[in-house]
mmCIF file of C-alpha atoms in Angstrom:
data_model
loop_
_atom_site.group_PDB
_atom_site.id
_atom_site.type_symbol
_atom_site.label_atom_id
_atom_site.label_comp_id
_atom_site.label_asym_id
_atom_site.label_seq_id
_atom_site.Cartn_x
_atom_site.Cartn_y
_atom_site.Cartn_z
ATOM 1 C CA MET A 1 13.631 -0.370 -6.327
ATOM 2 C CA ASN A 2 10.401 -1.221 -8.090
ATOM 3 C CA PRO A 3 8.940 -4.678 -8.738
ATOM 4 C CA THR A 4 8.284 -5.645 -12.346
ATOM 5 C CA LEU A 5 4.878 -4.605 -13.589
ATOM 6 C CA SER A 6 2.622 -7.520 -14.452
ATOM 7 C CA SER A 7 1.523 -8.225 -18.033
ATOM 8 C CA PRO A 8 -0.889 -5.643 -19.470
ATOM 9 C CA PRO A 9 -4.536 -6.457 -18.809
ATOM 10 C CA VAL A 10 -6.457 -8.071 -21.636
ATOM 11 C CA ARG A 11 -10.130 -7.341 -20.906
ATOM 12 C CA PRO A 12 -11.329 -4.156 -22.697
ATOM 13 C CA ALA A 13 -12.327 -2.373 -19.464
ATOM 14 C CA GLN A 14 -9.003 -3.293 -17.852
ATOM 15 C CA ARG A 15 -7.088 -2.165 -20.934
ATOM 16 C CA ALA A 16 -8.910 1.170 -20.875
ATOM 17 C CA GLU A 17 -8.204 1.597 -17.167
ATOM 18 C CA HIS A 18 -4.535 0.760 -17.674
ATOM 19 C CA LYS A 19 -4.088 3.356 -20.411
ATOM 20 C CA ILE A 20 -6.041 6.097 -18.636
ATOM 21 C CA ILE A 21 -4.357 5.683 -15.248
ATOM 22 C CA THR A 22 -0.849 5.423 -16.670
ATOM 23 C CA GLY A 23 -1.690 8.532 -18.700
ATOM 24 C CA ILE A 24 -2.712 10.352 -15.527
ATOM 25 C CA LEU A 25 0.351 9.184 -13.594
ATOM 26 C CA ASP A 26 2.834 10.081 -16.354
ATOM 27 C CA GLY A 27 1.220 13.473 -17.029
ATOM 28 C CA THR A 28 -0.333 12.693 -20.414
ATOM 29 C CA PHE A 29 -3.696 13.503 -18.835
ATOM 30 C CA ALA A 30 -2.689 16.293 -16.472
ATOM 31 C CA PRO A 31 -4.836 17.369 -13.486
ATOM 32 C CA GLY A 32 -7.450 19.860 -14.620
ATOM 33 C CA SER A 33 -7.278 18.771 -18.240
ATOM 34 C CA VAL A 34 -10.271 17.503 -20.166
ATOM 35 C CA LEU A 35 -10.398 13.991 -21.612
ATOM 36 C CA PRO A 36 -11.301 13.611 -25.289
ATOM 37 C CA SER A 37 -14.918 12.824 -26.053
ATOM 38 C CA GLU A 38 -16.059 9.296 -25.307
ATOM 39 C CA ARG A 39 -16.040 8.468 -29.019
ATOM 40 C CA GLN A 40 -12.544 9.877 -29.576
ATOM 41 C CA LEU A 41 -11.173 8.255 -26.433
ATOM 42 C CA ALA A 42 -12.625 4.873 -27.392
ATOM 43 C CA GLU A 43 -10.925 5.098 -30.786
ATOM 44 C CA THR A 44 -7.622 6.215 -29.270
ATOM 45 C CA LEU A 45 -7.594 3.453 -26.648
ATOM 46 C CA GLY A 46 -8.854 0.806 -29.028
ATOM 47 C CA VAL A 47 -11.870 -0.216 -26.949
ATOM 48 C CA ALA A 48 -15.614 -0.130 -27.497
ATOM 49 C CA ARG A 49 -17.637 2.607 -25.833
ATOM 50 C CA PRO A 50 -19.576 0.408 -23.335
ATOM 51 C CA PRO A 51 -16.447 -0.926 -21.530
ATOM 52 C CA LEU A 52 -14.891 2.537 -21.738
ATOM 53 C CA ARG A 53 -17.991 4.054 -20.124
ATOM 54 C CA GLU A 54 -17.835 1.415 -17.381
ATOM 55 C CA THR A 55 -14.181 2.273 -16.764
ATOM 56 C CA LEU A 56 -14.782 6.018 -16.650
ATOM 57 C CA GLN A 57 -17.591 5.608 -14.121
ATOM 58 C CA ARG A 58 -15.419 3.408 -11.902
ATOM 59 C CA LEU A 59 -12.481 5.827 -12.047
ATOM 60 C CA ALA A 60 -14.798 8.716 -11.258
ATOM 61 C CA ALA A 61 -16.077 6.861 -8.187
ATOM 62 C CA GLN A 62 -12.478 6.435 -7.011
ATOM 63 C CA GLY A 63 -11.715 10.130 -7.489
ATOM 64 C CA TRP A 64 -9.576 10.063 -10.618
ATOM 65 C CA LEU A 65 -12.128 11.878 -12.787
ATOM 66 C CA THR A 66 -15.127 14.191 -12.537
ATOM 67 C CA ILE A 67 -18.027 13.312 -14.816
ATOM 68 C CA ALA A 68 -20.965 15.691 -15.234
ATOM 69 C CA HIS A 69 -23.837 15.081 -17.631
ATOM 70 C CA GLY A 70 -23.485 17.132 -20.793
ATOM 71 C CA LYS A 71 -19.993 18.347 -19.858
ATOM 72 C CA PRO A 72 -16.469 17.112 -20.676
ATOM 73 C CA THR A 73 -14.837 14.618 -18.311
ATOM 74 C CA VAL A 74 -12.198 16.379 -16.205
ATOM 75 C CA VAL A 75 -9.042 14.791 -14.808
ATOM 76 C CA ASN A 76 -8.815 15.385 -11.063
ATOM 77 C CA ASP A 77 -5.773 16.038 -8.937
ATOM 78 C CA TYR A 78 -6.049 12.643 -7.249
ATOM 79 C CA TRP A 79 -4.014 13.885 -4.268
ATOM 80 C CA GLU A 80 -6.880 16.283 -3.590
ATOM 81 C CA LYS A 81 -9.955 14.409 -4.825
ATOM 82 C CA GLY A 82 -9.006 10.757 -4.387
ATOM 83 C CA GLY A 83 -9.936 8.470 -1.516
ATOM 84 C CA MET A 84 -8.430 5.396 0.068
ATOM 85 C CA GLY A 85 -9.965 3.300 -2.706
ATOM 86 C CA LEU A 86 -7.225 4.575 -5.026
ATOM 87 C CA LEU A 87 -4.641 2.542 -3.127
ATOM 88 C CA SER A 88 -5.892 -0.806 -4.392
ATOM 89 C CA THR A 89 -5.814 0.506 -7.965
ATOM 90 C CA LEU A 90 -2.359 2.048 -7.577
ATOM 91 C CA ALA A 91 -0.997 -1.342 -6.493
ATOM 92 C CA ARG A 92 -1.122 -2.322 -10.164
ATOM 93 C CA TYR A 93 0.884 0.719 -11.280
ATOM 94 C CA VAL A 94 3.919 0.713 -9.005
ATOM 95 C CA ASP A 95 6.350 1.440 -11.838
ATOM 96 C CA THR A 96 4.561 4.695 -12.696
ATOM 97 C CA LEU A 97 3.824 6.011 -9.208
ATOM 98 C CA PRO A 98 4.811 9.643 -8.672
ATOM 99 C CA HIS A 99 8.144 10.368 -7.003
ATOM 100 C CA GLY A 100 8.019 9.953 -3.252
ATOM 101 C CA PHE A 101 4.699 8.093 -3.169
ATOM 102 C CA VAL A 102 6.145 4.935 -1.598
ATOM 103 C CA VAL A 103 7.959 6.927 1.076
ATOM 104 C CA HIS A 104 4.746 8.806 1.904
ATOM 105 C CA LEU A 105 2.928 5.480 2.198
ATOM 106 C CA LEU A 106 5.590 4.047 4.504
ATOM 107 C CA GLU A 107 5.511 7.203 6.610
ATOM 108 C CA VAL A 108 1.756 6.773 7.103
ATOM 109 C CA ARG A 109 2.371 3.204 8.230
ATOM 110 C CA SER A 110 5.059 4.399 10.638
ATOM 111 C CA ARG A 111 2.440 6.599 12.342
ATOM 112 C CA LEU A 112 -0.439 4.121 12.268
ATOM 113 C CA LEU A 113 1.151 0.799 13.208
ATOM 114 C CA PRO A 114 2.697 1.880 16.556
ATOM 115 C CA ILE A 115 -0.777 2.834 17.802
ATOM 116 C CA ILE A 116 -2.217 -0.464 16.597
ATOM 117 C CA ALA A 117 0.563 -2.468 18.230
ATOM 118 C CA GLU A 118 0.263 -0.618 21.541
ATOM 119 C CA LEU A 119 -3.483 -1.266 21.717
ATOM 120 C CA ALA A 120 -3.107 -4.902 20.674
ATOM 121 C CA VAL A 121 -0.497 -5.576 23.348
ATOM 122 C CA PHE A 122 -2.543 -3.763 25.957
ATOM 123 C CA ARG A 123 -5.592 -5.927 25.218
ATOM 124 C CA ALA A 124 -4.018 -9.257 24.275
ATOM 125 C CA PRO A 125 -0.277 -9.465 25.081
ATOM 126 C CA ASP A 126 -0.196 -13.267 25.246
ATOM 127 C CA ASP A 127 -1.896 -13.598 21.864
ATOM 128 C CA VAL A 128 0.608 -11.245 20.226
ATOM 129 C CA LEU A 129 3.515 -13.114 21.820
ATOM 130 C CA ALA A 130 2.115 -16.417 20.597
ATOM 131 C CA PHE A 131 1.909 -15.033 17.067
ATOM 132 C CA LEU A 132 5.502 -13.789 17.271
ATOM 133 C CA ASP A 133 6.694 -17.288 18.192
ATOM 134 C CA LYS A 134 6.597 -17.982 14.444
ATOM 135 C CA VAL A 135 9.579 -15.670 13.921
ATOM 136 C CA GLU A 136 12.130 -18.315 14.874
ATOM 137 C CA SER A 137 10.983 -20.620 12.069
ATOM 138 C CA LEU A 138 10.616 -17.839 9.487
ATOM 139 C CA GLU A 139 12.408 -18.720 6.256
ATOM 140 C CA ASP A 140 14.954 -16.204 5.016
ATOM 141 C CA ASN A 141 13.285 -15.198 1.771
ATOM 142 C CA ALA A 142 11.223 -12.267 0.528
ATOM 143 C CA GLN A 143 7.955 -14.168 0.183
ATOM 144 C CA ALA A 144 8.044 -15.586 3.707
ATOM 145 C CA PHE A 145 8.794 -12.190 5.238
ATOM 146 C CA ALA A 146 6.184 -10.385 3.146
ATOM 147 C CA VAL A 147 3.459 -12.828 4.189
ATOM 148 C CA PHE A 148 4.439 -12.888 7.859
ATOM 149 C CA ASP A 149 4.815 -9.126 8.156
ATOM 150 C CA TRP A 150 1.399 -8.455 6.646
ATOM 151 C CA GLN A 151 -0.246 -11.154 8.750
ATOM 152 C CA LEU A 152 1.298 -9.644 11.876
ATOM 153 C CA GLN A 153 -0.079 -6.198 11.069
ATOM 154 C CA VAL A 154 -3.565 -7.554 10.399
ATOM 155 C CA PHE A 155 -3.444 -9.787 13.483
ATOM 156 C CA MET A 156 -2.535 -6.875 15.753
ATOM 157 C CA ALA A 157 -5.224 -4.699 14.171
ATOM 158 C CA GLY A 158 -7.751 -7.410 14.971
ATOM 159 C CA LYS A 159 -6.625 -7.466 18.599
ATOM 160 C CA THR A 160 -7.107 -3.721 19.164
ATOM 161 C CA GLY A 161 -10.846 -4.116 19.679
ATOM 162 C CA ASN A 162 -11.429 -1.410 17.078
ATOM 163 C CA PRO A 163 -12.508 -2.865 13.696
ATOM 164 C CA ILE A 164 -11.793 0.419 11.912
ATOM 165 C CA TYR A 165 -8.054 -0.227 12.132
ATOM 166 C CA LYS A 166 -8.456 -3.454 10.197
ATOM 167 C CA LEU A 167 -10.566 -1.700 7.561
ATOM 168 C CA MET A 168 -7.837 0.918 7.169
ATOM 169 C CA LEU A 169 -5.151 -1.739 6.742
ATOM 170 C CA ASN A 170 -7.270 -3.507 4.141
ATOM 171 C CA ASP A 171 -6.935 -0.428 1.925
ATOM 172 C CA PHE A 172 -3.157 -0.895 2.010
ATOM 173 C CA SER A 173 -3.194 -4.638 1.299
ATOM 174 C CA GLY A 174 -2.704 -4.515 -2.478
ATOM 175 C CA LEU A 175 0.075 -1.949 -2.381
ATOM 176 C CA PHE A 176 1.773 -3.640 0.553
ATOM 177 C CA ALA A 177 1.820 -7.004 -1.205
ATOM 178 C CA THR A 178 3.419 -5.438 -4.279
ATOM 179 C CA LEU A 179 5.958 -3.314 -2.423
ATOM 180 C CA ALA A 180 6.829 -5.930 0.200
ATOM 181 C CA ALA A 181 8.107 -8.290 -2.474
ATOM 182 C CA ALA A 182 10.675 -5.667 -3.486
ATOM 183 C CA TYR A 183 11.440 -4.477 0.038
ATOM 184 C CA PHE A 184 12.049 -7.918 1.545
ATOM 185 C CA ALA A 185 14.205 -8.939 -1.400
ATOM 186 C CA ILE A 186 16.803 -6.750 0.318
ATOM 187 C CA PRO A 187 18.815 -8.767 2.897
ATOM 188 C CA LEU A 188 19.237 -5.633 5.023
ATOM 189 C CA ALA A 189 15.450 -5.278 5.206
ATOM 190 C CA ARG A 190 14.947 -8.889 6.282
ATOM 191 C CA ASN A 191 17.632 -8.567 8.956
ATOM 192 C CA ALA A 192 16.101 -5.333 10.242
ATOM 193 C CA SER A 193 12.640 -6.897 10.398
ATOM 194 C CA ARG A 194 13.834 -10.012 12.190
ATOM 195 C CA LYS A 195 15.475 -7.770 14.796
ATOM 196 C CA TYR A 196 12.248 -5.755 15.052
ATOM 197 C CA TYR A 197 10.175 -8.872 15.754
ATOM 198 C CA ARG A 198 12.581 -9.938 18.501
ATOM 199 C CA ASP A 199 12.697 -6.428 19.972
ATOM 200 C CA LEU A 200 8.903 -6.437 19.983
ATOM 201 C CA VAL A 201 8.874 -9.690 21.965
ATOM 202 C CA ASN A 202 11.304 -8.228 24.491
ATOM 203 C CA ALA A 203 9.259 -5.025 24.764
ATOM 204 C CA ILE A 204 6.056 -6.965 25.460
ATOM 205 C CA GLN A 205 7.742 -9.077 28.131
ATOM 206 C CA ALA A 206 9.396 -6.121 29.885
ATOM 207 C CA GLU A 207 7.758 -4.649 32.992
ATOM 208 C CA GLU A 208 7.971 -1.132 31.579
ATOM 209 C CA HIS A 209 7.284 -2.000 27.984
ATOM 210 C CA GLN A 210 7.844 0.475 25.166
ATOM 211 C CA VAL A 211 5.960 -1.274 22.407
ATOM 212 C CA GLU A 212 4.911 1.885 20.618
ATOM 213 C CA LYS A 213 8.504 3.172 20.504
ATOM 214 C CA VAL A 214 9.897 -0.155 19.283
ATOM 215 C CA VAL A 215 7.372 -0.299 16.452
ATOM 216 C CA ARG A 216 7.792 3.362 15.535
ATOM 217 C CA ASP A 217 11.591 3.060 15.411
ATOM 218 C CA ALA A 218 11.338 -0.054 13.230
ATOM 219 C CA MET A 219 8.892 1.592 10.834
ATOM 220 C CA GLU A 220 11.097 4.677 10.526
ATOM 221 C CA GLU A 221 14.064 2.433 9.805
ATOM 222 C CA SER A 222 12.081 0.754 7.022
ATOM 223 C CA VAL A 223 11.523 4.172 5.431
ATOM 224 C CA ALA A 224 15.266 4.862 5.594
ATOM 225 C CA ILE A 225 16.096 1.466 4.044
ATOM 226 C CA TRP A 226 13.644 2.029 1.192
ATOM 227 C CA GLU A 227 15.000 5.524 0.526
ATOM 228 C CA LYS A 228 18.573 4.200 0.498
ATOM 229 C CA VAL A 229 17.731 1.490 -2.014
ATOM 230 C CA ALA A 230 15.650 3.852 -4.185
ATOM 231 C CA VAL A 231 18.542 6.303 -4.390
ATOM 232 C CA SER A 232 21.049 3.572 -5.237
ATOM 233 C CA ASP A 233 18.793 2.380 -8.060
#
């Protein structure tokens, strides 16, 4: 289940980026292939060379392309050459993401968030409980759940005492915002998340708490829900 892609960008550099990245994602510009010359590419994409050059440099910095002076521009295998910076760009291309990408992303979250939650509860259990008090007044709609769920993740990351966790989550913010709108549009997903928040409260309050397990189980369930919906679509 994919959210609707926003209107095509209008600025020349954005238009060039849109066409190049969708070309990479749909295989038009396959990994290892060489892009046309700057002049030819500018004509094909319908943009002037200065904004095209700006776009190519930015995509190279993110790992999409390799640019070497005096040599053709090569399309990278972004799985191998790309960095976390690609995630914010990919948020704008959800409808053309490769098969399985969303599941891989959710699986990463299912490994990362349990550790974050465990550390946050260890350091600031009362603060996490106070944040979770908002669950009871949470409106039953996709937007409310998407906002609350992301805020909870960021809040817990901030309570770990390790700022790197928050930096890592920031790389997921664009993709999460896009995907969460689709995920929480599913009533089953909202019900599962509401149960997760309540289970998390109970786990924090228990003498022998199992916060990490509660979060891990909930994240794994979210992967299963997404897979079920993706297959049905």
